[in-house]
């Protein structure tokens, strides 16, 4: 059974369990799917596919500074390959073939001006990530030839570590058409270690109420406690941030077969811009994104890569 089928079964299981709960709409299950085919049928490069299934639950907190807490469990898979997905000779590759299967647990502590997210993660690379099987499944679905270079992928390595995100509201008025926030991220494990900082902007183009950061699908906080009301959202959002890469084993890790002894090197600084359209309905959140990112490895000839992301969740 491949990883996509496992995620689908888990998604159905969460849904069936959720239908037995009380009428309180305090839970959310969702799916995030990334793929460069979402922006062009000709792209199949670098970060070529991502898939994540998550479950969230909201509750009140006993902390004086924060009003509510959202717990989240996530399982996902990232797939990486060179600019072409069938390069078997390492010497000709611009970045290695790599897969990463992970599980995350996090808690968001939230008030109308601040969001603090703390979490732990574990994961694995190589064949246990299921990346080769998942990519060939996707290629079969789109009638594309299977990838031939996976015998050179990065070697198996396990990850365990921590991550933290902090967001602060900089400008927000409920009846104003846009809002600005400052966001920061840090990840520390044996696969990925990096820090990021940047700005986010929301623009309300349909003249609906712009929700605070504590109750918006833009920040993953659109679950309500007894003290909150649901706010319908439809807006355009930008997330722009710079990242300093300290470690990325999917780029610099040892390879299964590397006769040329080629080495890959991190590009220390990257810049990512996420342009998305968001809809928050009573029981459904949906968003579509186009994401541009500068190259992550110095060997990559393409200075800016792009891919699409579709995010869907059901609240119950």
PDB file of N, CA and C in Angstrom, residues 56 70 72 74 106-109 115-119 163-167 219:
ATOM      1  N   UNK A  56      -6.896  18.980  14.002  1.00  0.00           N
ATOM      2  CA  UNK A  56      -6.773  20.040  14.995  1.00  0.00           C
ATOM      3  C   UNK A  56      -7.926  19.978  15.984  1.00  0.00           C
ATOM      4  N   UNK A  70      -4.763  25.603  20.233  1.00  0.00           N
ATOM      5  CA  UNK A  70      -5.109  24.628  19.198  1.00  0.00           C
ATOM      6  C   UNK A  70      -4.016  23.569  19.141  1.00  0.00           C
ATOM      7  N   UNK A  72      -2.448  20.233  17.294  1.00  0.00           N
ATOM      8  CA  UNK A  72      -2.456  19.734  15.917  1.00  0.00           C
ATOM      9  C   UNK A  72      -1.544  18.518  15.782  1.00  0.00           C
ATOM     10  N   UNK A  74       0.008  16.104  12.626  1.00  0.00           N
ATOM     11  CA  UNK A  74       0.196  16.112  11.179  1.00  0.00           C
ATOM     12  C   UNK A  74       1.064  14.942  10.751  1.00  0.00           C
ATOM     13  N   UNK A 106       1.979  19.785  17.479  1.00  0.00           N
ATOM     14  CA  UNK A 106       2.223  21.171  17.859  1.00  0.00           C
ATOM     15  C   UNK A 106       1.054  21.716  18.660  1.00  0.00           C
ATOM     16  N   UNK A 107       1.313  22.814  19.361  1.00  0.00           N
ATOM     17  CA  UNK A 107       0.292  23.561  20.085  1.00  0.00           C
ATOM     18  C   UNK A 107       0.431  25.037  19.749  1.00  0.00           C
ATOM     19  N   UNK A 108      -0.677  25.641  19.343  1.00  0.00           N
ATOM     20  CA  UNK A 108      -0.729  27.078  19.107  1.00  0.00           C
ATOM     21  C   UNK A 108      -1.357  27.762  20.310  1.00  0.00           C
ATOM     22  N   UNK A 109      -0.674  28.740  20.863  1.00  0.00           N
ATOM     23  CA  UNK A 109      -1.197  29.569  21.939  1.00  0.00           C
ATOM     24  C   UNK A 109      -1.549  30.921  21.330  1.00  0.00           C
ATOM     25  N   UNK A 115       0.481  34.976  18.242  1.00  0.00           N
ATOM     26  CA  UNK A 115       0.337  33.528  18.097  1.00  0.00           C
ATOM     27  C   UNK A 115       1.702  32.902  18.338  1.00  0.00           C
ATOM     28  N   UNK A 116       1.774  31.989  19.273  1.00  0.00           N
ATOM     29  CA  UNK A 116       3.001  31.243  19.550  1.00  0.00           C
ATOM     30  C   UNK A 116       2.729  29.771  19.306  1.00  0.00           C
ATOM     31  N   UNK A 117       3.476  29.186  18.390  1.00  0.00           N
ATOM     32  CA  UNK A 117       3.308  27.775  18.037  1.00  0.00           C
ATOM     33  C   UNK A 117       4.574  27.016  18.396  1.00  0.00           C
ATOM     34  N   UNK A 118       4.430  25.974  19.217  1.00  0.00           N
ATOM     35  CA  UNK A 118       5.553  25.147  19.644  1.00  0.00           C
ATOM     36  C   UNK A 118       5.257  23.703  19.256  1.00  0.00           C
ATOM     37  N   UNK A 119       6.274  22.998  18.753  1.00  0.00           N
ATOM     38  CA  UNK A 119       6.004  21.639  18.307  1.00  0.00           C
ATOM     39  C   UNK A 119       7.229  20.757  18.291  1.00  0.00           C
ATOM     40  N   UNK A 163      10.332  22.654  16.686  1.00  0.00           N
ATOM     41  CA  UNK A 163      10.122  23.835  15.855  1.00  0.00           C
ATOM     42  C   UNK A 163       9.252  24.825  16.612  1.00  0.00           C
ATOM     43  N   UNK A 164       9.378  26.091  16.246  1.00  0.00           N
ATOM     44  CA  UNK A 164       8.609  27.159  16.891  1.00  0.00           C
ATOM     45  C   UNK A 164       8.285  28.243  15.878  1.00  0.00           C
ATOM     46  N   UNK A 165       7.065  28.767  15.953  1.00  0.00           N
ATOM     47  CA  UNK A 165       6.631  29.885  15.116  1.00  0.00           C
ATOM     48  C   UNK A 165       6.062  30.983  16.015  1.00  0.00           C
ATOM     49  N   UNK A 166       6.346  32.222  15.659  1.00  0.00           N
ATOM     50  CA  UNK A 166       5.766  33.340  16.400  1.00  0.00           C
ATOM     51  C   UNK A 166       5.240  34.371  15.411  1.00  0.00           C
ATOM     52  N   UNK A 167       3.991  34.777  15.584  1.00  0.00           N
ATOM     53  CA  UNK A 167       3.360  35.782  14.730  1.00  0.00           C
ATOM     54  C   UNK A 167       2.830  36.911  15.596  1.00  0.00           C
ATOM     55  N   UNK A 219      -3.996  31.993   9.298  1.00  0.00           N
ATOM     56  CA  UNK A 219      -3.030  31.592  10.313  1.00  0.00           C
ATOM     57  C   UNK A 219      -3.340  30.223  10.910  1.00  0.00           C
TER      58      UNK A 219
END
